Coordinates of C-alpha atoms and ligand atoms in Angstrom, one line a residue:
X118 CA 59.4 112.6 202.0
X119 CA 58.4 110.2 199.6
X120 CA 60.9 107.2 198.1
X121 CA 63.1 109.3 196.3
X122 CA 63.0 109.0 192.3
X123 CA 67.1 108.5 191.9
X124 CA 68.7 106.3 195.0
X125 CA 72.4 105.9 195.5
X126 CA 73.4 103.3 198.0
X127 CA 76.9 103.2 199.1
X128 CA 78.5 103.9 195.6
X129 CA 81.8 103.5 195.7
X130 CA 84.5 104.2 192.6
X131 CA 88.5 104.5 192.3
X132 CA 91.0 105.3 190.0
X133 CA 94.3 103.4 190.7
X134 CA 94.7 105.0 194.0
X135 CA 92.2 107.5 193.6
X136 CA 89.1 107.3 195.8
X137 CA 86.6 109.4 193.4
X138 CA 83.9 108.0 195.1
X139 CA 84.0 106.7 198.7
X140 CA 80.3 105.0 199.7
X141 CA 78.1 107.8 198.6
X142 CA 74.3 107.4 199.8
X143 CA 72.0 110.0 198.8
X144 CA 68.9 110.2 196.9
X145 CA 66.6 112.9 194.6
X146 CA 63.1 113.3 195.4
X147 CA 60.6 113.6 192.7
X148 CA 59.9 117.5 191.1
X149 CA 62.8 118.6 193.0
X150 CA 66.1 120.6 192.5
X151 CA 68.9 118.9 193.7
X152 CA 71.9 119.9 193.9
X153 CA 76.2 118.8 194.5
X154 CA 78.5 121.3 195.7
X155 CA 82.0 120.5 196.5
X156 CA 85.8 121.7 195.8
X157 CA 88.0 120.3 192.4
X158 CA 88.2 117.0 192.1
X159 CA 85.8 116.4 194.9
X160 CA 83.9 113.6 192.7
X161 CA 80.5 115.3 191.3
X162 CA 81.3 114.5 187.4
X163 CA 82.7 111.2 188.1
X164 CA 78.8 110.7 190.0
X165 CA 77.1 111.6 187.2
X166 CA 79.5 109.2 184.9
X167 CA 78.7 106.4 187.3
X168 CA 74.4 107.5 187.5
X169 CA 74.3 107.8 183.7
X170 CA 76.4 104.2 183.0
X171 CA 79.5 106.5 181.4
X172 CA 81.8 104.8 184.1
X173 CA 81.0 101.4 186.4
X174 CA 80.8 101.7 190.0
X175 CA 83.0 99.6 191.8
X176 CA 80.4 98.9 194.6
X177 CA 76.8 100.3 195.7
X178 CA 73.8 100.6 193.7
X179 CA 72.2 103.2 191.7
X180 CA 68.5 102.9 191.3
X181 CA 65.6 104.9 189.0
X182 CA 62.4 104.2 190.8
X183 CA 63.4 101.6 192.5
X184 CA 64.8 100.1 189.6
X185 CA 68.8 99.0 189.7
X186 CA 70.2 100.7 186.9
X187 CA 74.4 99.1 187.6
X188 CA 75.8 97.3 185.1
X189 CA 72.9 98.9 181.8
X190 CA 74.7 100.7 179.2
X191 CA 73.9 104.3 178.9
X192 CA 71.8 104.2 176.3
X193 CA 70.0 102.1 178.0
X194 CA 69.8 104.1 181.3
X195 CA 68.6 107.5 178.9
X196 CA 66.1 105.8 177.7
X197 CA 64.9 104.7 181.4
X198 CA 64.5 108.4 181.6
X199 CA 67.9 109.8 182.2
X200 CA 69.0 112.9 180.2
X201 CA 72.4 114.7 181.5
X202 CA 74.7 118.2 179.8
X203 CA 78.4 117.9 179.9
X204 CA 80.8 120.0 182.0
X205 CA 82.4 120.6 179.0
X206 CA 80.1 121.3 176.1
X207 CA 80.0 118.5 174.1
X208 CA 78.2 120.2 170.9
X209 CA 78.8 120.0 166.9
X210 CA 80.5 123.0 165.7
X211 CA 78.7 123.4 162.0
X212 CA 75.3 121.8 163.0
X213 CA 72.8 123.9 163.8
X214 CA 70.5 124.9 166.8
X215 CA 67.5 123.0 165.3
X216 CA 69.5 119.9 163.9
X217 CA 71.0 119.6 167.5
X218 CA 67.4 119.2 168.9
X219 CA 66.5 116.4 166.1
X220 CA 69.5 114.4 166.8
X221 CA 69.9 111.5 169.7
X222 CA 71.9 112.2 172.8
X223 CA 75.7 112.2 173.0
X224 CA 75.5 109.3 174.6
X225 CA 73.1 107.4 172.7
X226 CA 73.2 103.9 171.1
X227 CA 75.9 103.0 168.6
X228 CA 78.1 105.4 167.2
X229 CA 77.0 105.5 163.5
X230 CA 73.2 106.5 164.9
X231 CA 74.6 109.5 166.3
X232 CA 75.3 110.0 162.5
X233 CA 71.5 110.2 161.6
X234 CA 69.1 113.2 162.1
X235 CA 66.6 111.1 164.1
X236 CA 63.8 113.5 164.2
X237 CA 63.7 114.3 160.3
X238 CA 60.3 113.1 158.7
X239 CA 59.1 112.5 162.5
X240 CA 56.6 114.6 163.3
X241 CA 56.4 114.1 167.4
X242 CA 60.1 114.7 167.4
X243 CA 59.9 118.0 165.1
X244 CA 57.1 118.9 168.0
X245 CA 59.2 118.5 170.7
X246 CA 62.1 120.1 168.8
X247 CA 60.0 123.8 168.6
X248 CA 58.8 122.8 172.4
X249 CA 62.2 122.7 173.7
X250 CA 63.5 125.3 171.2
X251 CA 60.7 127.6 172.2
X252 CA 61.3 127.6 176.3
X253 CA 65.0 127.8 175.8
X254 CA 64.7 131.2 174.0
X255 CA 66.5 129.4 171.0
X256 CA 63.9 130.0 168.5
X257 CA 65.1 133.0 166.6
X258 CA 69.1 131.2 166.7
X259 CA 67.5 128.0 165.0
X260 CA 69.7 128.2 161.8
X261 CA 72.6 129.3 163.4
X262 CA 75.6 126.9 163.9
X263 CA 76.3 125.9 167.2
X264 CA 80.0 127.5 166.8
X265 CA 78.8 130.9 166.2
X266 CA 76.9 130.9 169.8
X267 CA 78.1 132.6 172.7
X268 CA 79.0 130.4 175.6
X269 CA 76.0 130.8 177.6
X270 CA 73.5 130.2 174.1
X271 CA 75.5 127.1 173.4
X272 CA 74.9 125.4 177.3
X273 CA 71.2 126.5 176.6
X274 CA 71.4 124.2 173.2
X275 CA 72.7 121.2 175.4
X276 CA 70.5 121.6 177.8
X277 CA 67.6 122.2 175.4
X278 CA 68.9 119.0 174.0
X279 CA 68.6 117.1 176.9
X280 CA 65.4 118.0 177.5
X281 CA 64.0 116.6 173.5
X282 CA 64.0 113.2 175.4
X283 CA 61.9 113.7 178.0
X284 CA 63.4 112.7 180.7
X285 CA 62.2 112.0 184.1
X286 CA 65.5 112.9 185.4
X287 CA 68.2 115.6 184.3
X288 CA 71.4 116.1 185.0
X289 CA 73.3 119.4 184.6
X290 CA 77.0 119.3 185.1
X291 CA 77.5 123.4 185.5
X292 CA 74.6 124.8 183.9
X293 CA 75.7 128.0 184.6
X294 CA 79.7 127.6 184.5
X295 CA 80.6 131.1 182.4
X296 CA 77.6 132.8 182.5
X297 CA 77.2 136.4 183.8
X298 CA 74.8 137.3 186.6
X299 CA 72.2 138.1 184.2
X300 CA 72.4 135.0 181.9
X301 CA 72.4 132.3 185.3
X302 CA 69.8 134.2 186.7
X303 CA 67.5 133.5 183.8
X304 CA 68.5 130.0 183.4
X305 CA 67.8 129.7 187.3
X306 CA 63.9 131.1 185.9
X307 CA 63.7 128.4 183.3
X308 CA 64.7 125.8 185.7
X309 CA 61.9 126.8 188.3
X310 CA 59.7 126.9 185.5
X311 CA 61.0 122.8 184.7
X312 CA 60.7 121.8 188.0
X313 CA 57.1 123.0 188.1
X314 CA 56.3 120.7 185.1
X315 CA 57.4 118.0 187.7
X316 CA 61.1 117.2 186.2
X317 CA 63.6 116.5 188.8
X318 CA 66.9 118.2 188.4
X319 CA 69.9 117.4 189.9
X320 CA 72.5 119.4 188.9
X321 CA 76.3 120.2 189.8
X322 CA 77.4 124.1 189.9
X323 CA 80.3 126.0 191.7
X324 CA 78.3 129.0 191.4
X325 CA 77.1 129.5 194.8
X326 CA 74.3 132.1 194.7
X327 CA 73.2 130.1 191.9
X328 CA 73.0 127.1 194.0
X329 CA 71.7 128.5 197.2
X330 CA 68.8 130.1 195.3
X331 CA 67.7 127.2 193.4
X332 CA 67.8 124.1 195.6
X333 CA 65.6 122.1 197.5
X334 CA 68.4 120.0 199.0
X335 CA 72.3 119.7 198.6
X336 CA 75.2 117.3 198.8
X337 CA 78.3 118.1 199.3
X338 CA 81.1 116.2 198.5
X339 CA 84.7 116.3 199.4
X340 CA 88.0 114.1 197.9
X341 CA 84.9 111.4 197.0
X342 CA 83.2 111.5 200.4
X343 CA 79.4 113.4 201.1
X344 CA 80.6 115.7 204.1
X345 CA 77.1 117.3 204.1
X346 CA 73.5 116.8 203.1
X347 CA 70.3 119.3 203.9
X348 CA 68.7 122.7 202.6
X349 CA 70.8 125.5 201.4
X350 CA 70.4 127.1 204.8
X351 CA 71.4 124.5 206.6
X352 CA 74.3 123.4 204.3
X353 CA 75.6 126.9 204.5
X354 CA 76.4 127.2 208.1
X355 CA 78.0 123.6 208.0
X356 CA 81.2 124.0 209.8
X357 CA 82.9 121.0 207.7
X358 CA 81.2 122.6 204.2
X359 CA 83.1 125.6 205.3
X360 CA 86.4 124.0 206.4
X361 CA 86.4 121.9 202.6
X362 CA 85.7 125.3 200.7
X363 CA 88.1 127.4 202.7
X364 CA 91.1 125.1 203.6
X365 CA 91.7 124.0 206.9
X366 CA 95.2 125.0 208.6
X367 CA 95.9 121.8 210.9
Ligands
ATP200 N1 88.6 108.7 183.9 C1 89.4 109.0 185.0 N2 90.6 108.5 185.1 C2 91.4 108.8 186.2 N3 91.0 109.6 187.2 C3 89.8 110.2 187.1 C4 88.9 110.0 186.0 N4 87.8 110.7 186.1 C5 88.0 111.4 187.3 N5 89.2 111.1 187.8 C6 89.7 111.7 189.1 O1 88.7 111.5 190.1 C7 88.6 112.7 190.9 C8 87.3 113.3 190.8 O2 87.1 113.9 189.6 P1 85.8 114.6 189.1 O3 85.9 115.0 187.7 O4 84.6 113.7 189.4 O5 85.7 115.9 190.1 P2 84.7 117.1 190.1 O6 84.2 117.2 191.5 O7 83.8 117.0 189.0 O8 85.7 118.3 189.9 P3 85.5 119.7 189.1 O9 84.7 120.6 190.0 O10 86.9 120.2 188.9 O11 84.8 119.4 187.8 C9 89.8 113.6 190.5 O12 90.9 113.3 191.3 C10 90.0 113.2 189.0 O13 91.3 113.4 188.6
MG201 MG1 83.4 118.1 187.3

């Protein structure tokens, strides 16, 4: 495999007594799927707050193409190429579909910028805007406020969102977290359909058959520590991947 595109080395992060993150080492080739697996609390958001410069690692080293991203702010990070959706959706109720895509990222620079429609009388960003707008299926919804979506339209704004950046990497914190069979399946299509534009996805999602059917590779974490790493297949039959989802009785 070739030197992976995201490398973390031995990242380590605690809350008061809290081990979130105990040493994680794990890395996200290029143009793949990636994804995290692993129980409540088990640390997966906390990793994307430490890749994406929300939260500081206490130890280790995250790196972007070799490139040590520790200690950068996270506006800096997204614009090294970072672009992550929230476990909880983190969208404006009265804006609409289309002004969502025009605006910077959640997490961009200061806070009064998040204030400005970045994309208005810019014409590349109004292109990307339809793009994104356009693959998502969000076309016909563009004037609609964001409250008036269902659940599933609303994570397919963020994540449309995410993507008017172009990132080289994104981050999905339960893309599919509320959506029927249907509505993850067809998210599962559009993320194929990314990957084959060679974007790397790594993404977090308790929805198993989701999961299973859409990585190339998986972590699994447990209480802050990777109890498992390798294909779907392989993750499935692990006998410690089954003793942290089921409970052990010792
Ligand atoms: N800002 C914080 N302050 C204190 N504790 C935190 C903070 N963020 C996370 N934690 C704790 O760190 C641990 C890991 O939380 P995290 O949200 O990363 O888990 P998770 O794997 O994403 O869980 P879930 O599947 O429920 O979303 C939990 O015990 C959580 O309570
Ligand atoms: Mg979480």
């Amino acid at each position: 495999m070739s030197a992976p595109l995201l490398q973390l080395t031995e990242v380590t992060k605690s809350f008061g007594g809290i081990h979130a993150l105990s040493a994680v080492t794990s890395g996200v080739p290029e143009g793949k799927i990636v994804g995290i697996i692993g129980p409540n609390g088990a640390g997966k958001t906390t990793l994307f707050n430490v890749i994406t410069g929300a939260y500081r690692a206490d130890s280790g080293a995250v790196r972007l193409n070799g490139a040590a991203l520790n200690g950068l702010p996270s506006h800096r990070i997204a614009r090294e190429g970072i672009a992550r959706t929230f476990q909880n959706i983190r969208l404006f109720p009265s804006m609409t579909v289309w002004e969502h895509l025009l605006v910077v990222q959640p997490h961009g620079e200061a806070w009064w910028r998040r204030l400005l429609p970045v994309g208005w009388g810019d014409p590349a960003a109004q292109v990307r805007a339809e793009e994104v707008m356009e693959f998502f299926g969000l076309t016909d919804l563009r004037d609609r406020p964001a409250k008036s979506l269902p659940y599933g339209l609303q994570r397919r704004v963020e994540m449309a969102r995410a993507l008017t950046a172009r990132p080289k990497l994104l981050l999905l914190d339960e893309p599919v977290a509320g959506m029927n069979h249907d509505e993850a399946e067809e998210v599962r299509q559009l993320m194929l359909k990314l990957r084959a534009t060679g974007l790397t996805i790594l993404l977090i999602e308790h929805d198993m058959n989701f999961v299973m059917r859409l990585c190339d590779y998986l972590y699994v974490l447990d209480f802050g520590v990777l109890i498992a790493e390798g294909t779907p297949s392989e993750v499935r039959t692990n006998s410690r991947v089954l003793d942290a989802y089921l409970g052990k009785d010792e």
